[in-house]
Tab-separated table of C-alpha atoms and ligand atoms in Angstrom:
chain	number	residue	atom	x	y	z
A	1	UNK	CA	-189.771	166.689	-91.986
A	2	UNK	CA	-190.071	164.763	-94.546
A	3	UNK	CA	-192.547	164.822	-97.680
A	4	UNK	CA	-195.078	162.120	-97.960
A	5	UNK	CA	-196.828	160.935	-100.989
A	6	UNK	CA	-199.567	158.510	-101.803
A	7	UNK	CA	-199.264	156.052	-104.792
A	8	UNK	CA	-201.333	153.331	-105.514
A	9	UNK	CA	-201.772	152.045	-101.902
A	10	UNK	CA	-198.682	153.196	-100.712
A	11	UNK	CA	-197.428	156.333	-99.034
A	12	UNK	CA	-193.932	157.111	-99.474
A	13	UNK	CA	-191.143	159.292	-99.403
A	14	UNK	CA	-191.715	162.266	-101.699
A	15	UNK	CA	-188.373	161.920	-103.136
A	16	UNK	CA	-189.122	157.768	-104.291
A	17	UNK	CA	-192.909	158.077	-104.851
A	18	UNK	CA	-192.960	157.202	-108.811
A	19	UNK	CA	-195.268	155.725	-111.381
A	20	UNK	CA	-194.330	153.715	-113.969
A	21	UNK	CA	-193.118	155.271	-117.476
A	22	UNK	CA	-196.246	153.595	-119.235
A	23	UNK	CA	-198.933	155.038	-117.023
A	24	UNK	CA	-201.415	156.712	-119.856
A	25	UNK	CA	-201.266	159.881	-117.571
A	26	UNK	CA	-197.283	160.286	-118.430
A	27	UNK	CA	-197.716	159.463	-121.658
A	28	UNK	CA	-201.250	160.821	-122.982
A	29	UNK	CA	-202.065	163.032	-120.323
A	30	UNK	CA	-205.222	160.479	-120.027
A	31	UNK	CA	-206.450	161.024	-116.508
A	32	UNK	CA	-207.895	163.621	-114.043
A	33	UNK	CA	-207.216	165.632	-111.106
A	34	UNK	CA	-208.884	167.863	-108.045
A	35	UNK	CA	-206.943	170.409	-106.424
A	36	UNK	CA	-208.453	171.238	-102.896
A	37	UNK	CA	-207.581	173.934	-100.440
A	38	UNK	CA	-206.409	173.180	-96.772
A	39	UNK	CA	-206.873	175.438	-93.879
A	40	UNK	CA	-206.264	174.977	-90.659
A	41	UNK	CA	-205.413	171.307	-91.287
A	42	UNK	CA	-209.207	170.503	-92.891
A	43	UNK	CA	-210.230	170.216	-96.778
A	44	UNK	CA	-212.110	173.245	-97.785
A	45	UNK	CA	-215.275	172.177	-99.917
A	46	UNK	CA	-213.806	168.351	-99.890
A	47	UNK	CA	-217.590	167.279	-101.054
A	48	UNK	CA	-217.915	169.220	-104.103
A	49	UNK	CA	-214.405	168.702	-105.649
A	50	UNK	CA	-215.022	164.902	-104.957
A	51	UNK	CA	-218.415	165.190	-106.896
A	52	UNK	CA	-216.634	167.445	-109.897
A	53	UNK	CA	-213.805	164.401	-109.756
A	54	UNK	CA	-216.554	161.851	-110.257
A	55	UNK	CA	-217.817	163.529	-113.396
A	56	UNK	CA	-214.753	164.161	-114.810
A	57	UNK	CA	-213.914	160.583	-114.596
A	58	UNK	CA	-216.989	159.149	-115.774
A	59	UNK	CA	-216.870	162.039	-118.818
A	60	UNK	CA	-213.558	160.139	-119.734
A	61	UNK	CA	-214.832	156.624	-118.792
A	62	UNK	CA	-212.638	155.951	-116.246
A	63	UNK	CA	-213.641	153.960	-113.524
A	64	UNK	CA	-213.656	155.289	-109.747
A	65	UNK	CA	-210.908	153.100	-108.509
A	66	UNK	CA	-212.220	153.181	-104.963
A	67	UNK	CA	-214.749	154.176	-102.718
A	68	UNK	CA	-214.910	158.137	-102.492
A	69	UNK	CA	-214.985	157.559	-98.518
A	70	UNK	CA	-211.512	155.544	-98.721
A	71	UNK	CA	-210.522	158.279	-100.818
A	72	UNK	CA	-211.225	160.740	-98.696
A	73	UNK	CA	-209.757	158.761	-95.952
A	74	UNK	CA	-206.813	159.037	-98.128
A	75	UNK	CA	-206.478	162.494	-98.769
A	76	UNK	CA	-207.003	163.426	-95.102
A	77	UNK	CA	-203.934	160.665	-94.080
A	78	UNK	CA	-201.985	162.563	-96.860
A	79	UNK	CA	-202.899	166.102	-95.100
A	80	UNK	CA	-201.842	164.629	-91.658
A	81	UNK	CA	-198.623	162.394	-92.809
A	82	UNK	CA	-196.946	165.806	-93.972
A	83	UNK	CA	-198.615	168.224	-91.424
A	84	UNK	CA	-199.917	170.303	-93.949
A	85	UNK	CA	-202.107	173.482	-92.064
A	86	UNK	CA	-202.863	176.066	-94.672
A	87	UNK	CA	-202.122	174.745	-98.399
A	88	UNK	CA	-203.082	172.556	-101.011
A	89	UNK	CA	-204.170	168.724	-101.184
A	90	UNK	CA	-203.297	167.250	-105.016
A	91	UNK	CA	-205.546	164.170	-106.418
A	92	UNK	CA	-204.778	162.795	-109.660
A	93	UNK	CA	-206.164	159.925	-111.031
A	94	UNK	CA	-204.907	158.384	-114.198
A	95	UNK	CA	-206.331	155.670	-116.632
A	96	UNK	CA	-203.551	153.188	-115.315
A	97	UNK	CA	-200.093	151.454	-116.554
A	98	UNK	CA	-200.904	149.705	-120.322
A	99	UNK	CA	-198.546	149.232	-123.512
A	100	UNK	CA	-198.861	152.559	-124.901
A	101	UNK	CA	-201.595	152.567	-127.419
A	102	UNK	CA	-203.780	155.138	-128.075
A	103	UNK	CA	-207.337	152.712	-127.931
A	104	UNK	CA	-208.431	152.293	-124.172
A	105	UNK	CA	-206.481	149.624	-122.113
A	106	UNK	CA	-207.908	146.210	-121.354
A	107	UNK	CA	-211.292	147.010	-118.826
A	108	UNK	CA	-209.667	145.702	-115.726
A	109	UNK	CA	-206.646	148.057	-116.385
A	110	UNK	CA	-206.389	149.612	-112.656
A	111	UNK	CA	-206.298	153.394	-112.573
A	112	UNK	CA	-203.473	154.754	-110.951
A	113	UNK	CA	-203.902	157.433	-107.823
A	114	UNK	CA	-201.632	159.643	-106.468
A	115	UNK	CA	-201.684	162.193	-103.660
A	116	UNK	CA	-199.630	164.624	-102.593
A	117	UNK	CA	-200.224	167.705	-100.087
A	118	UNK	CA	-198.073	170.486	-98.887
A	119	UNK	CA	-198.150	173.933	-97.130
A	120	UNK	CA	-198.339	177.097	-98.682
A	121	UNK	CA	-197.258	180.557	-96.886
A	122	UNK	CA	-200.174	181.992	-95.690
A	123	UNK	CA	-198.254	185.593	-95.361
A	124	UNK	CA	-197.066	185.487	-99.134
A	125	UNK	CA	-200.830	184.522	-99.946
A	126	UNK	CA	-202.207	187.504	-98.135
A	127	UNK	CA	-199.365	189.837	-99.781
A	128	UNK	CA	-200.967	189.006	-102.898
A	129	UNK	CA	-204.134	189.733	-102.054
A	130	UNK	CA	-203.390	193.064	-100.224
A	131	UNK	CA	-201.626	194.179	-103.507
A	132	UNK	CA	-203.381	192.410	-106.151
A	133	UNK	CA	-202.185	190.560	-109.331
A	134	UNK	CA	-201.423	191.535	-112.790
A	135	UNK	CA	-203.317	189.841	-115.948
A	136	UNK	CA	-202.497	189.297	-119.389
A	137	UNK	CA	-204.234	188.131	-121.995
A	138	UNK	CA	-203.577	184.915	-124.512
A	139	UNK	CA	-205.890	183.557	-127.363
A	140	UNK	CA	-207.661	180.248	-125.940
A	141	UNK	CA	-206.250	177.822	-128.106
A	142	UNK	CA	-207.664	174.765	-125.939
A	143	UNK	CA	-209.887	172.155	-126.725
A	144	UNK	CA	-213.336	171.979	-126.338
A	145	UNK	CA	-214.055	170.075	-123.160
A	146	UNK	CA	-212.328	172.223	-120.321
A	147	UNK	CA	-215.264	171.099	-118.398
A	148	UNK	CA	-213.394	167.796	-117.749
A	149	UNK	CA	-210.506	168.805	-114.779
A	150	UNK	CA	-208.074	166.734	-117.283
A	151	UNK	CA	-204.751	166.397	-116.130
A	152	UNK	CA	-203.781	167.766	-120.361
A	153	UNK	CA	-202.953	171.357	-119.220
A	154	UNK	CA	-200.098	172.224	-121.841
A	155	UNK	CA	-202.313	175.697	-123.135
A	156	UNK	CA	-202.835	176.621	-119.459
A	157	UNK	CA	-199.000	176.111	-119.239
A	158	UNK	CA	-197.805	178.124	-121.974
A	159	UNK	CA	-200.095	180.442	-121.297
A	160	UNK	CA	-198.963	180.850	-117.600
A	161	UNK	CA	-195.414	181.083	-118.602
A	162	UNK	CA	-196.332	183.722	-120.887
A	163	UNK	CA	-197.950	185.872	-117.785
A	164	UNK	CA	-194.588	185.028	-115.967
A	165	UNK	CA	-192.444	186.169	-118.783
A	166	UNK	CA	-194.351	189.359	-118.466
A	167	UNK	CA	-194.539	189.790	-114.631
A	168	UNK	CA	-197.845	189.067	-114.229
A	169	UNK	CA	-199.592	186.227	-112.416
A	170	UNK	CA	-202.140	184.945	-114.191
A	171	UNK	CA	-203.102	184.894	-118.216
A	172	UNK	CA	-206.813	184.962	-119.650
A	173	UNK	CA	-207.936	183.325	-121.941
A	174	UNK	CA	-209.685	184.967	-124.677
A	175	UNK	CA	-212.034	183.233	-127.428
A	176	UNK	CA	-212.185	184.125	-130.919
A	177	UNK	CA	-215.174	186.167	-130.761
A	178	UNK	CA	-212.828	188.346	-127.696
A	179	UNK	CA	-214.575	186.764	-125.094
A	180	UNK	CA	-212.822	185.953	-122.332
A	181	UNK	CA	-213.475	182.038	-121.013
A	182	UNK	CA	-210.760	181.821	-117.766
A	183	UNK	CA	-207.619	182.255	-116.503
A	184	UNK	CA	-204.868	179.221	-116.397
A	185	UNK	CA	-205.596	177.796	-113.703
A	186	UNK	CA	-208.414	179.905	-112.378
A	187	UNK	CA	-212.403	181.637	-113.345
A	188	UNK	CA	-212.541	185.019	-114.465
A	189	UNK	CA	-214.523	187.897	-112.755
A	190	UNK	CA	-215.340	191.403	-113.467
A	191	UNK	CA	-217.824	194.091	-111.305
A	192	UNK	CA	-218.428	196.641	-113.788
A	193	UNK	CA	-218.837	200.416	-114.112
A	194	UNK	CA	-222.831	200.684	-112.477
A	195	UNK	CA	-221.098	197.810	-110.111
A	196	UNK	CA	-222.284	194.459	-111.987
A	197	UNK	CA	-220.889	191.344	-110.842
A	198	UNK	CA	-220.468	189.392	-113.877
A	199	UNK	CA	-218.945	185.936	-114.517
A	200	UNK	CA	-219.083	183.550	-117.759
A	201	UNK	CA	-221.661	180.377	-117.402
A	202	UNK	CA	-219.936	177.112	-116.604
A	203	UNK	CA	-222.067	175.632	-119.374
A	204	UNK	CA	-219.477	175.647	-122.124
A	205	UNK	CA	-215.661	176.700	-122.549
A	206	UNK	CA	-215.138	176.661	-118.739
A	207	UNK	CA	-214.001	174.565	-115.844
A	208	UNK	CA	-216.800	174.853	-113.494
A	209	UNK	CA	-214.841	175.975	-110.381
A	210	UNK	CA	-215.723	174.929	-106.828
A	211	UNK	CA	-214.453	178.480	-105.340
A	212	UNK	CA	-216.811	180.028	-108.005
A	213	UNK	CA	-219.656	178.035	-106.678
A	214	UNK	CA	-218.949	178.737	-103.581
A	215	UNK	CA	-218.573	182.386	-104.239
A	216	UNK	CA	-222.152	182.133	-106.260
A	217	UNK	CA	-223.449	180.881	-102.397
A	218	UNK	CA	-221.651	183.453	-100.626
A	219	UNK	CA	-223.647	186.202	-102.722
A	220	UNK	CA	-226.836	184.621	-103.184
A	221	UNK	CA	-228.165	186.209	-99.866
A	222	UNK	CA	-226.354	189.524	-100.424
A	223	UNK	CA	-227.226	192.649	-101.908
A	224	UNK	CA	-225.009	192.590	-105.143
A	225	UNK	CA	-226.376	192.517	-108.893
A	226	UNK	CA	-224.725	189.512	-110.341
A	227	UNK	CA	-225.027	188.387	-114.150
A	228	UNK	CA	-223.629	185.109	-115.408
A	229	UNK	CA	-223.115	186.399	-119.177
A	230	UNK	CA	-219.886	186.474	-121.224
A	231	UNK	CA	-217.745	189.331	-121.422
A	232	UNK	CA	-215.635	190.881	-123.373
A	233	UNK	CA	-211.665	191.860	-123.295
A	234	UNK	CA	-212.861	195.067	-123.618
A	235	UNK	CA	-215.428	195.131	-120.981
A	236	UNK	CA	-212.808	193.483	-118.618
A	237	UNK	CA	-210.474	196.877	-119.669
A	238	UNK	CA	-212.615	199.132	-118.660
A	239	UNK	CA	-214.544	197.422	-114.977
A	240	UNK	CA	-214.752	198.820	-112.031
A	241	UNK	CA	-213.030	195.715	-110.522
A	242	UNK	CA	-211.785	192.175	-111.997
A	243	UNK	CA	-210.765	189.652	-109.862
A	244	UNK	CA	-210.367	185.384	-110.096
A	245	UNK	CA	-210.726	182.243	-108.190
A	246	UNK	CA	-209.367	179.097	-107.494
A	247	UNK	CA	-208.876	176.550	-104.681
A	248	UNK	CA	-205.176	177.777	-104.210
A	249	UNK	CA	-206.156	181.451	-104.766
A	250	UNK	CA	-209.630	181.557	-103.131
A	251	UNK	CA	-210.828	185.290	-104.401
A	252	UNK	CA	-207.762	187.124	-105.946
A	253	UNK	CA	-207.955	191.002	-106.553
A	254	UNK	CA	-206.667	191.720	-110.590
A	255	UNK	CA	-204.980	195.069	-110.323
A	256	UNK	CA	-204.235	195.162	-114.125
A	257	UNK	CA	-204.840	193.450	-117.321
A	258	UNK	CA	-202.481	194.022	-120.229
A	259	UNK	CA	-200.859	196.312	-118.040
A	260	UNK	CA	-203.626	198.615	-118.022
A	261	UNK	CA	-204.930	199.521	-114.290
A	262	UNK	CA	-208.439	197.820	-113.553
A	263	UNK	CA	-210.366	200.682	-111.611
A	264	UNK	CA	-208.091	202.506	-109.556
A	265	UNK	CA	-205.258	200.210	-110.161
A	266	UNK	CA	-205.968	198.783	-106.156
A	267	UNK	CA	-207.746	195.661	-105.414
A	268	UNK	CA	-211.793	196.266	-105.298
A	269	UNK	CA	-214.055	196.369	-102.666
A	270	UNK	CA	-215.999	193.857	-103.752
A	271	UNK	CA	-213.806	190.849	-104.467
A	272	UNK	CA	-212.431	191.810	-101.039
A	273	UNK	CA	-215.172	191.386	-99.026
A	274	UNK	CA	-216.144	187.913	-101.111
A	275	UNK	CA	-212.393	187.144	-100.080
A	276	UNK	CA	-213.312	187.837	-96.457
A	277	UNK	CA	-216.627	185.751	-96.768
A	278	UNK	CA	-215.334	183.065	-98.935
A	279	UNK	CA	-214.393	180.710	-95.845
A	280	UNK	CA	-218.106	181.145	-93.766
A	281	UNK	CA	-219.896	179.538	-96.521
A	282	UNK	CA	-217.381	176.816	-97.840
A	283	UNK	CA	-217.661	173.537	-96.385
A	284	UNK	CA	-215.273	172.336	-94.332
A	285	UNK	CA	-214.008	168.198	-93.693
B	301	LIG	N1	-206.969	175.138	-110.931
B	301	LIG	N2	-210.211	177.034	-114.352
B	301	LIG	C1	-209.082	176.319	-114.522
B	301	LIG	C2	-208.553	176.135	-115.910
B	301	LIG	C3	-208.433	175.757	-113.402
B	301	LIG	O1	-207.326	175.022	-113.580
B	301	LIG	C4	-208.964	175.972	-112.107
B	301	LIG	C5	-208.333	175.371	-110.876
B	301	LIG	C6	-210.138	176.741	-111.984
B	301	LIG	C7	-210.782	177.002	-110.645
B	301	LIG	O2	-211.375	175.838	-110.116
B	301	LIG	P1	-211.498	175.619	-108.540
B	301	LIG	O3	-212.187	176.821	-108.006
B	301	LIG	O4	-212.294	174.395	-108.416
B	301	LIG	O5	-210.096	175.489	-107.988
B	301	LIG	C8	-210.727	177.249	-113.126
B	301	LIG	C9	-206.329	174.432	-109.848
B	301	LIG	C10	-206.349	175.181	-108.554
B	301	LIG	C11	-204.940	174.029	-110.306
B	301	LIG	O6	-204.854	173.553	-111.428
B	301	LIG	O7	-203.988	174.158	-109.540
């Protein structure tokens, strides 16, 4: 079958969908993106990662180009044009095609949107989770407003590669004061020793994810001690459990970090059970 994506008004074949080589995205990395999950053919938490869109865009003074219920209506038409079940929706939204200049465009510069949407394997995903992932660690060399889901991801990257390059899955980043903010492409978790649930705040140095907010909602009405508070590498070395999440990772056990075993060296109880909860409490569309 083949792939489908949206551009601009149009859907097309995944293989000719193109923007043009001025758009400010390609060339300044000047736009913003949402990454949603899909199961069973609906958008997981579609409300919330249209609200974090919104802010992004305004943070960057970019102007909605259309009505978040046509865009919705656009991302579902993506899900169904390439019969995507269990996977991923992509949104990106750009500051539009302009002579390259770094000074904003003229104000009725359109942005440019693009969609795309495809299936993941659910069995591979579970693998993962059954056996948890490996961490490594990487000095956060980004810049200051990671609150903004900016499509300018070449630290998260690098970083990335680097975890690749050392068989592991996912790199933290760690602040100067050896704090760590978040992974790549993902928030950072650890349940310590007395079995503390602790996550950084969202306030500053973070992306605020939806599956952490979610995950916030799923333990709000359970028994488990939970402090939002920095911590340490060190801290992270020695917890009971460490885990992260994402849209396209929901919760995923961390096994080890810097090759050294997190706990047992086995995914934890507790990020397993949020993993099991996870999907009663998100929102589905
Ligand atoms: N990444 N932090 C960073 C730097 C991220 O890129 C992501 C998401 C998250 C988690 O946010 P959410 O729970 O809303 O997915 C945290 C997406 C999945 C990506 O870039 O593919």
């Amino acid at each position: 079958m083949a792939r489908i994506a949206y551009v601009n008004g149009r859907y097309l074949r995944h293989g000719e969908a193109s923007v043009h080589v001025e758009d400010r995205g390609y060339q300044f990395a000047d736009g913003v993106y949402e990454v949603c999950e899909v199961r069973g053919g609906r958008l997981v938490d579609e409300r919330r990662h249209m609200q974090r869109l919104v802010r992004s865009l305004s943070e960057l003074r970019i102007a909605l180009p259309m009505p978040l219920t046509a865009l919705g209506m656009v991302l579902h038409e993506t899900v169904r044009r390439n019969r995507v079940e269990d996977g991923l929706v992509y949104l990106q939204i750009t500051r539009g095609v302009a002579r390259r200049d770094f000074i904003f465009p003229a104000a009725d510069t359109k942005p440019s949107i693009v969609v795309t949407a495809r299936n993941l394997d659910p069995t591979h995903r579970e693998r993962s989770a059954t056996d948890g992932i490996a961490v490594i660690t990487v000095p956060d060399n980004r810049w200051e407003r990671v609150d903004i889901k900016s499509v300018s991801l070449l630290p998260n990257v690098l970083a990335k590669e680097a975890a690749r390059a050392a068989g592991a899955k996912e790199a933290w980043f760690v602040d100067k004061e050896g704090f760590v903010t978040e992974g790549g492409s993902s928030n950072a978790w650890i349940v310590t020793r007395d079995g503390t649930l602790v996550t950084r705040p969202a306030e500053f140095g973070i992306l605020r994810g939806i599956t952490r907010t979610v995950v916030l909602d799923v333990i709000a009405d359970q028994n488990i001690r939970f402090e939002e508070r920095k911590f340490s590498i060190e801290e992270a070395y020695g917890a009971r459990e460490a885990f992260v999440t994402s849209a396209s990772q929901i919760v995923m056990p961390v096994v080890s970090i810097d090759g050294k075993p997190v706990g047992n060296g086995a995914p934890g109880l507790v990020a397993t059970a949020l993993r099991r909860d996870f999907h009663r409490v998100a929102e589905f569309s």
